[in-house]
mmCIF file of C-alpha atoms in Angstrom:
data_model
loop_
_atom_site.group_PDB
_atom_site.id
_atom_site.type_symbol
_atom_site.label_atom_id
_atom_site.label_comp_id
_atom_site.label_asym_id
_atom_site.label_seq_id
_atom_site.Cartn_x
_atom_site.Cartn_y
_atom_site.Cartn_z
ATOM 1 C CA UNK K 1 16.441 5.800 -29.029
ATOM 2 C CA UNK K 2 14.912 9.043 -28.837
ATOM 3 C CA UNK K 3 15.568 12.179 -27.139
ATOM 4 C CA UNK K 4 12.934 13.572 -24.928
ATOM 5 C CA UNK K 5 12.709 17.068 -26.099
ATOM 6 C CA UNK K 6 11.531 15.690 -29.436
ATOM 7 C CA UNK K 7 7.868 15.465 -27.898
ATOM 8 C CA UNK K 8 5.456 17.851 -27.428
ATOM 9 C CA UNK K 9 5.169 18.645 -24.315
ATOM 10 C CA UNK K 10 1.806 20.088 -22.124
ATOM 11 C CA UNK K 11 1.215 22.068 -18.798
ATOM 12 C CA UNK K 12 -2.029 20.160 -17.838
ATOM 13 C CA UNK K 13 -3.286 22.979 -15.318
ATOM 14 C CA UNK K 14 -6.993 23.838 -14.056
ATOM 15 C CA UNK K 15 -7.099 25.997 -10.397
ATOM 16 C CA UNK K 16 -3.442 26.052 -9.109
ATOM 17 C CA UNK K 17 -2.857 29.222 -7.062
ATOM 18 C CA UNK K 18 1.018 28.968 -7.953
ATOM 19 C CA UNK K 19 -0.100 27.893 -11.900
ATOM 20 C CA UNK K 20 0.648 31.066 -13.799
ATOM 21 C CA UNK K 21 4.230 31.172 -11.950
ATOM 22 C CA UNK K 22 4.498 27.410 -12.750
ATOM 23 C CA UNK K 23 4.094 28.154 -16.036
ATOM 24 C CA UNK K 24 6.281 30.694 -16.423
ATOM 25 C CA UNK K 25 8.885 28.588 -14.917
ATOM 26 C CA UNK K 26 8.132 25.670 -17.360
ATOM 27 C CA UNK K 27 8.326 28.202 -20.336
ATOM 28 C CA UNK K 28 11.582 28.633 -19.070
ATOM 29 C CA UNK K 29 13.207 25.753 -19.176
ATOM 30 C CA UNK K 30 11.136 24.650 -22.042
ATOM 31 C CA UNK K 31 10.059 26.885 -24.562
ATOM 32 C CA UNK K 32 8.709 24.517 -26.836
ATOM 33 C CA UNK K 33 5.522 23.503 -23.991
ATOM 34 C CA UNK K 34 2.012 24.193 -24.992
ATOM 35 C CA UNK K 35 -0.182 24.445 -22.269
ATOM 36 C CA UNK K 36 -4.273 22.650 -21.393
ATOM 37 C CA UNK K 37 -6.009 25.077 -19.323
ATOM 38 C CA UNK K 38 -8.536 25.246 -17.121
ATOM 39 C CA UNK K 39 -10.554 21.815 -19.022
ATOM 40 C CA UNK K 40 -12.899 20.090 -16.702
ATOM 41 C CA UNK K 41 -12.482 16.407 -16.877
ATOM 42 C CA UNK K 42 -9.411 14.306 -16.300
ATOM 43 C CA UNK K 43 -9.572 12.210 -19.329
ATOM 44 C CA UNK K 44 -11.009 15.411 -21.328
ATOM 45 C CA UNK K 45 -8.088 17.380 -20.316
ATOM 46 C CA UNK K 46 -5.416 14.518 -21.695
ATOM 47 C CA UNK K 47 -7.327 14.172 -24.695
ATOM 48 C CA UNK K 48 -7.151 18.046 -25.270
ATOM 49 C CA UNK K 49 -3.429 17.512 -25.258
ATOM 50 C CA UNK K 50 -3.736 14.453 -27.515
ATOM 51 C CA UNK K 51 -5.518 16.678 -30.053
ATOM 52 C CA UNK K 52 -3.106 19.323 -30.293
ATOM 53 C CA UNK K 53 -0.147 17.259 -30.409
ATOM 54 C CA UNK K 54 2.033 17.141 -33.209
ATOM 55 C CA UNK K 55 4.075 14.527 -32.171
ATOM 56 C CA UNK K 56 2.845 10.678 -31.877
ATOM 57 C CA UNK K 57 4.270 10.638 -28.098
ATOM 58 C CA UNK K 58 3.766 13.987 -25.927
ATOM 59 C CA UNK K 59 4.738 14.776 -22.075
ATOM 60 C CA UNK K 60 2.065 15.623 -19.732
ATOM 61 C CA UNK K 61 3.257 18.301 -16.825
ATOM 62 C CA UNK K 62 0.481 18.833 -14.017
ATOM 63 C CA UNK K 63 0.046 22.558 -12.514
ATOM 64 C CA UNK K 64 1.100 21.424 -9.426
ATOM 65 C CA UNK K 65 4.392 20.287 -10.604
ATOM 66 C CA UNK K 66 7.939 22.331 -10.446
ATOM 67 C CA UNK K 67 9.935 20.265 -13.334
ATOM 68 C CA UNK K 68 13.831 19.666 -13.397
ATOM 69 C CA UNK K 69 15.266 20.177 -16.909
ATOM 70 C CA UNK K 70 17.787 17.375 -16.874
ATOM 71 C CA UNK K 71 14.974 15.252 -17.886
ATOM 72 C CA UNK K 72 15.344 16.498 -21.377
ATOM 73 C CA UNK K 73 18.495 15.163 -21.550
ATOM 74 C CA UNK K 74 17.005 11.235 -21.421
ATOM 75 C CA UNK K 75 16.500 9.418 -24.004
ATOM 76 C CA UNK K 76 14.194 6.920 -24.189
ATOM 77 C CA UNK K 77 13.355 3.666 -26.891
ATOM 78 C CA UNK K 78 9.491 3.184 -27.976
ATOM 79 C CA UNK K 79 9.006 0.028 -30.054
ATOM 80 C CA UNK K 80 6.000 -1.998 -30.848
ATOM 81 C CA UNK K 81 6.398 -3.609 -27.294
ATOM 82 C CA UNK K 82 5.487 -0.508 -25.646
ATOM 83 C CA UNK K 83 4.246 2.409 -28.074
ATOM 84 C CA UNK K 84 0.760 2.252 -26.080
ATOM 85 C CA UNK K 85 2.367 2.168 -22.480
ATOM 86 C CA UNK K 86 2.584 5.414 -20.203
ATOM 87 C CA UNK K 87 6.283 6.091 -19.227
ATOM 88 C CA UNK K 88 5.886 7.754 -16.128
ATOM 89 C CA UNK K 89 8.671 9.522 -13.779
ATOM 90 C CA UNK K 90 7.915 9.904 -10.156
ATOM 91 C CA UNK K 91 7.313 13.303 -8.679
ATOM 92 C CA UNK K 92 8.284 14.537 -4.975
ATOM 93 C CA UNK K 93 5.472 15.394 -3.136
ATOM 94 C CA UNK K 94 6.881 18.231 -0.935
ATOM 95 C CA UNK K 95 4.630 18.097 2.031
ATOM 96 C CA UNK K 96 5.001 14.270 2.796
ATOM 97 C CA UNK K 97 7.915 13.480 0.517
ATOM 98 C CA UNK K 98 6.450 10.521 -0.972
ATOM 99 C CA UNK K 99 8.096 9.682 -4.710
ATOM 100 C CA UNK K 100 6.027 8.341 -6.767
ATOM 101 C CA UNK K 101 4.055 8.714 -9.761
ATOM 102 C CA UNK K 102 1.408 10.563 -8.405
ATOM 103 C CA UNK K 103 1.994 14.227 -10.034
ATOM 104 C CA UNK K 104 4.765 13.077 -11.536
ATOM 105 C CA UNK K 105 5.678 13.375 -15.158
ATOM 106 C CA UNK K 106 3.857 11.507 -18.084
ATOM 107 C CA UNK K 107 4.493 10.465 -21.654
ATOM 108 C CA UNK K 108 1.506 9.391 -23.326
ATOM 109 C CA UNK K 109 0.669 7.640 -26.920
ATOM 110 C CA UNK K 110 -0.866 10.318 -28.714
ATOM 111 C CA UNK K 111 -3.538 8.014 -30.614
ATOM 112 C CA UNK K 112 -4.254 5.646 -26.842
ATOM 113 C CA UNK K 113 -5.161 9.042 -25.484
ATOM 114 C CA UNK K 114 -7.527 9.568 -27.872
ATOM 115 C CA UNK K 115 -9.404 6.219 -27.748
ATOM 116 C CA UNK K 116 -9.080 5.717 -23.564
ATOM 117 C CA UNK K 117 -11.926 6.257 -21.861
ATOM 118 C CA UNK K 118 -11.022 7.416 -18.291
ATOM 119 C CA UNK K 119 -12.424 9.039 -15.569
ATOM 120 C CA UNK K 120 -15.339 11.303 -16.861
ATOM 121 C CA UNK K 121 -15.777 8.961 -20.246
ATOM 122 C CA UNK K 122 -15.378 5.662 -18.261
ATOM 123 C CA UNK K 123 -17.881 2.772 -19.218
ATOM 124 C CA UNK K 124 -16.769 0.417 -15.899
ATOM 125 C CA UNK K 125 -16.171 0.957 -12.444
ATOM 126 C CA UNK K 126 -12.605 0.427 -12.636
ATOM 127 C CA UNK K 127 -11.357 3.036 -14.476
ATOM 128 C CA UNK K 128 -13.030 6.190 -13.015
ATOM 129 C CA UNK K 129 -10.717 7.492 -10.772
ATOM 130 C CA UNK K 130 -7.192 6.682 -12.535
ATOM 131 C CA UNK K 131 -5.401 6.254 -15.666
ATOM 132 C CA UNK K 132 -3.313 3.870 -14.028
ATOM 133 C CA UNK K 133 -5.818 0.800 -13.744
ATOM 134 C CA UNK K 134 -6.574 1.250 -17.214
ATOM 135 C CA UNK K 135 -2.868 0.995 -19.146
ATOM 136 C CA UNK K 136 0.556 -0.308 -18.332
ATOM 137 C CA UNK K 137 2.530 1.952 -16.960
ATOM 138 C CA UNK K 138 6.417 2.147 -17.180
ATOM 139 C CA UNK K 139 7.961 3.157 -13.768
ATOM 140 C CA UNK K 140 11.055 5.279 -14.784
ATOM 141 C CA UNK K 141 13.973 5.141 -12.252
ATOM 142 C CA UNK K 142 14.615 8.840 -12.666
ATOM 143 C CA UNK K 143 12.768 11.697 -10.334
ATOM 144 C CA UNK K 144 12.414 14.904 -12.112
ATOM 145 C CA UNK K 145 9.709 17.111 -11.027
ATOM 146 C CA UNK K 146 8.558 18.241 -6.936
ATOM 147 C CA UNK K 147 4.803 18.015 -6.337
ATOM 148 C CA UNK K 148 3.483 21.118 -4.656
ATOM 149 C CA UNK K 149 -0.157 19.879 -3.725
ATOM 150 C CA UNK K 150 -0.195 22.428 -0.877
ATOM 151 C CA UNK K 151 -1.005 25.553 -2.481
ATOM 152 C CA UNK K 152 -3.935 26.273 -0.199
ATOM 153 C CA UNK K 153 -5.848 24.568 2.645
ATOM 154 C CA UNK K 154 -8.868 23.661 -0.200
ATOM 155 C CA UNK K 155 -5.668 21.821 -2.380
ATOM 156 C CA UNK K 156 -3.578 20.403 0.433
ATOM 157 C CA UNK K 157 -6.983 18.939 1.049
ATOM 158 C CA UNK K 158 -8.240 17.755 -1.800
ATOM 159 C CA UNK K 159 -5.069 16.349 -2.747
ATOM 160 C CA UNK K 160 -5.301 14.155 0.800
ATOM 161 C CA UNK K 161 -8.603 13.074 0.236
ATOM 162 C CA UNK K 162 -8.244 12.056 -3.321
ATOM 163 C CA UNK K 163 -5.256 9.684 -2.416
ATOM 164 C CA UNK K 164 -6.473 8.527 0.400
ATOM 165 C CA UNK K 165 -9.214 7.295 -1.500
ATOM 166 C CA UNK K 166 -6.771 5.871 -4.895
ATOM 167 C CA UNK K 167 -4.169 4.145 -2.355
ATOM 168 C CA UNK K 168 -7.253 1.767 -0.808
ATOM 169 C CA UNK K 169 -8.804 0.668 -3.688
ATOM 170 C CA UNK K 170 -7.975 -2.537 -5.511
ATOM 171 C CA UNK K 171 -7.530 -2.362 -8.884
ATOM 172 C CA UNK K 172 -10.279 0.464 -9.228
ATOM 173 C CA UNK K 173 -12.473 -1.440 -6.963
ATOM 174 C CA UNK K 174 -13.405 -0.442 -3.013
ATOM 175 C CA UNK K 175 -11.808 -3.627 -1.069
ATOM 176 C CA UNK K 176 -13.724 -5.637 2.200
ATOM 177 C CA UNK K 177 -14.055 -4.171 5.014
ATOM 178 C CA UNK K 178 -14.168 -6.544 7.149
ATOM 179 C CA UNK K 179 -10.757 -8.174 5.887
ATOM 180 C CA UNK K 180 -7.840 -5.955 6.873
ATOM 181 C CA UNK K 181 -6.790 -3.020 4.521
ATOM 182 C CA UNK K 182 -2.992 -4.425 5.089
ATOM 183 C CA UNK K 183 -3.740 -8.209 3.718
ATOM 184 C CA UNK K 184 -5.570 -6.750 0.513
ATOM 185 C CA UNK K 185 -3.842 -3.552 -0.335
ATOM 186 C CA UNK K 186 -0.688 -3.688 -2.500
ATOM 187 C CA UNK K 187 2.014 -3.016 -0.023
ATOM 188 C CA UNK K 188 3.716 -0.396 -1.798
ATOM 189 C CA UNK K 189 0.071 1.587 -1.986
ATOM 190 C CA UNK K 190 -0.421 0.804 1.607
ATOM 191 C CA UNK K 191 2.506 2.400 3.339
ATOM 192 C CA UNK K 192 2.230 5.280 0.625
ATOM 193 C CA UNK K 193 -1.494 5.672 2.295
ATOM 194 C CA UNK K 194 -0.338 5.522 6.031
ATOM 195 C CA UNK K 195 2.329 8.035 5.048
ATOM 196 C CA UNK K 196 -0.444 10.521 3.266
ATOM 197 C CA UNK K 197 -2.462 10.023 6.762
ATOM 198 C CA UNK K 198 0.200 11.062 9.067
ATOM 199 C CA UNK K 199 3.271 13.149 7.719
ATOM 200 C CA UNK K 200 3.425 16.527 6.506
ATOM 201 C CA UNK K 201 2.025 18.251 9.985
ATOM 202 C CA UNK K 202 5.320 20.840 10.213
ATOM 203 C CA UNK K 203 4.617 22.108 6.182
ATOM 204 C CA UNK K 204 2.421 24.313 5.431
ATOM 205 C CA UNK K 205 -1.426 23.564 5.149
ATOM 206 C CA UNK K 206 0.197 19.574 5.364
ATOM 207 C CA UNK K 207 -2.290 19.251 8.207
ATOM 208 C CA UNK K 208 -5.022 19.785 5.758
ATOM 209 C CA UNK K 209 -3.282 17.266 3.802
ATOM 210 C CA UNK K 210 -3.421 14.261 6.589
ATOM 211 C CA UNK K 211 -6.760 15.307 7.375
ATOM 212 C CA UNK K 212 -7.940 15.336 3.815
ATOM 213 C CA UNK K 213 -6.239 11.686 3.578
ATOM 214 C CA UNK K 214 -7.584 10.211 7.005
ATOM 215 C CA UNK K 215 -11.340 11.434 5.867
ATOM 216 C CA UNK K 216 -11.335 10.320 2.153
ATOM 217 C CA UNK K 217 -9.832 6.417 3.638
ATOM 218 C CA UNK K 218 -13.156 6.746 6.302
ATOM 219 C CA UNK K 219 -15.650 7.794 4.182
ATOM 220 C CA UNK K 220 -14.729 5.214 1.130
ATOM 221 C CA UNK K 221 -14.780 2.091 3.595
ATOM 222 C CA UNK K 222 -17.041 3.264 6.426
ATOM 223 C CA UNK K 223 -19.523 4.675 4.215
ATOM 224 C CA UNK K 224 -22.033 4.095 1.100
ATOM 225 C CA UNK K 225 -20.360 7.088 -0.675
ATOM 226 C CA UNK K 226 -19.520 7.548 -4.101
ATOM 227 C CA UNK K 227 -16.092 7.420 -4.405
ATOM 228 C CA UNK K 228 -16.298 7.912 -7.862
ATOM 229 C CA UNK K 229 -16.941 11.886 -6.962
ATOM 230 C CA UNK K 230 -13.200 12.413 -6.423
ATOM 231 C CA UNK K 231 -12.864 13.076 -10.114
ATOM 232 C CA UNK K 232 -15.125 15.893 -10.072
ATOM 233 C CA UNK K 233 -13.725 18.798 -8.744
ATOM 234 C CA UNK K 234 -16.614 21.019 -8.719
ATOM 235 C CA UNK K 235 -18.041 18.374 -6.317
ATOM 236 C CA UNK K 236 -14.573 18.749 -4.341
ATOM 237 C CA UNK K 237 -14.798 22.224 -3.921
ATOM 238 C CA UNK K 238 -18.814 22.780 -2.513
ATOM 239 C CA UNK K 239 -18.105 19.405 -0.107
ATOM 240 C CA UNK K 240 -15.129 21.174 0.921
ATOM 241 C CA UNK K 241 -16.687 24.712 1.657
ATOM 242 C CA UNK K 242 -20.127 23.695 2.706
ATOM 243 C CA UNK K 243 -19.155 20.101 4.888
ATOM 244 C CA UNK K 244 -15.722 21.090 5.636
ATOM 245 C CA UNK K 245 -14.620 24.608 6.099
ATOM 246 C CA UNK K 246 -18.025 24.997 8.273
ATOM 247 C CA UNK K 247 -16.857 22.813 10.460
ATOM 248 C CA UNK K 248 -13.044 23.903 10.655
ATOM 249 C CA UNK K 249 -12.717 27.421 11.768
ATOM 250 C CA UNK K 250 -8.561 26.973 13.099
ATOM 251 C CA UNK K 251 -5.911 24.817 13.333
ATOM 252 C CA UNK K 252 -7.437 23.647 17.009
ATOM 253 C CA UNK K 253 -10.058 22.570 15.183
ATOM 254 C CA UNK K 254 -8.580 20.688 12.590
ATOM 255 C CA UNK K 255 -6.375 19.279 15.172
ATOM 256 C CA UNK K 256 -9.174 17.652 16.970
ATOM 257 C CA UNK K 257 -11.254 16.268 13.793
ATOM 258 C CA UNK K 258 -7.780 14.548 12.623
ATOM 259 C CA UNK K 259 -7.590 12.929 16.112
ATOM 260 C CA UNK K 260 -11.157 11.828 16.203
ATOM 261 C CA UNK K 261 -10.862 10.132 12.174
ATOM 262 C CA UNK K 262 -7.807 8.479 13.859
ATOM 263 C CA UNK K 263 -10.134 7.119 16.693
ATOM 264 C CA UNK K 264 -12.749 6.324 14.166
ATOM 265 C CA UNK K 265 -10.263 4.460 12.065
ATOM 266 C CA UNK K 266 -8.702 2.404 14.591
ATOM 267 C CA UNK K 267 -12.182 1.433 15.865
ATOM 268 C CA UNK K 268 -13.724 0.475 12.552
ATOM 269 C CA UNK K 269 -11.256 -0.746 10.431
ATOM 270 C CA UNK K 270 -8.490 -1.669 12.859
ATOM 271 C CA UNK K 271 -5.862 0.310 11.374
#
């Protein structure tokens, strides 16, 4: 068994309004962290960890991510089972209190980092959106960080759109549309993508959040899209200010185009 503060362990952060106070938090409670700034690329940014590692595990921490300390008193046993798995502990997201891995802590083998091609560097369809179609992942019982997505309306946003996107496809892949989302999807993925479409409305910017959900779900299945474009967060941030904020001048507004995607959803995929 080891002990988790024997890893290196990385603040992954790129944009986060709240990342410099983050970080100072994580400093904190661990001094030991390094931190992976402002690297475009999902898969570049892990690999940027894997470099500077000096350990042949390391912990991933996301900007968005407020950590709890006990989680450095876990231990944990690697063998030759699963040295190339990700152990990953759910995170709670604290506009629509979904726990799950998404934001959550990571530990990563330092050497699969470096070969993995992900995202950016991916060669197949499959694996350009997620690390999670690509490796096994280890579901730790254990939640030990709060997910803070809603940092702004452009993040609350993009956060909704992006996993409204992840929680429909299958395996990587953008399922039927004319066979029901609920008879394809696995189930825990589906109720984790009705939940991103309709909770959060009395936290801050959570609206944004639903919205961002409900349109990323209606353009990937009611659309010839690119899906693929929700790991590129330059493309994130001119479709949000040029096709969204244009659009969306208050919260009546916002209102009514979360209303209408629930019309449109209903209608066209029966949902």
């Amino acid at each position: 068994m080891t002990n988790i503060n024997e890893f290196d362990v990385f603040y992954i952060s790129y944009d986060e309004p709240k990342k410099e106070e983050f970080w100072a938090d994580l400093l904190n409670k661990v001094p030991w962290a390094k931190r992976v700034d402002g690297v475009k690329g999902f898969d570049n940014a892990h690999k940027a960890c894997a470099t500077a590692s000096e350990t042949n595990h390391f912990i991933t921490i996301d900007g968005d991510n407020i950590i709890n300390e006990n989680l450095f008193d876990e231990e944990i046993e690697i063998n030759n089972t699963n040295k190339n798995c990700v152990f990953s502990w759910a995170g709670k997201n604290i506009v629509n209190g979904l726990v799950y891995g998404n934001g959550g802590i990571k530990l990563w083998n330092r050497e699969f980092v470096l070969s993995m091609k992900t995202h950016e560097n991916s060669n197949d369809q499959a694996h350009q959106v997620d690390f999670c179609w690509y490796t096994n992942y280890i579901q730790m019982n254990n939640v030990y960080s709060s997910v803070h997505v809603n940092q702004s309306e452009y993040h609350a946003f993009r956060a909704g759109f992006r996993e409204g996107v992840k929680m429909t496809l299958l395996s990587g892949i953008k399922p039927e549309k004319n066979v029901l989302l609920s008879n394809q999807i696995f189930w825990k993925n589906y109720n984790r993508l009705v939940i991103w479409c309709s909770v959060g409305s009395d936290v801050e910017y959570g609206l944004w959040s639903i919205y961002g959900a409900r349109l990323g779900l209606y353009m990937l299945m009611c659309s010839d899209w690119n899906y693929t474009q929700i790991r590129d967060y330059d493309w994130m941030d001119y479709f949000f200010q040029n096709s969204i904020k244009s659009k969306i001048k208050s919260d009546e507004n916002l209102i009514r185009e979360i209303n209408l995607l629930e019309e449109k959803l209903k209608e066209d995929l029966h949902v």
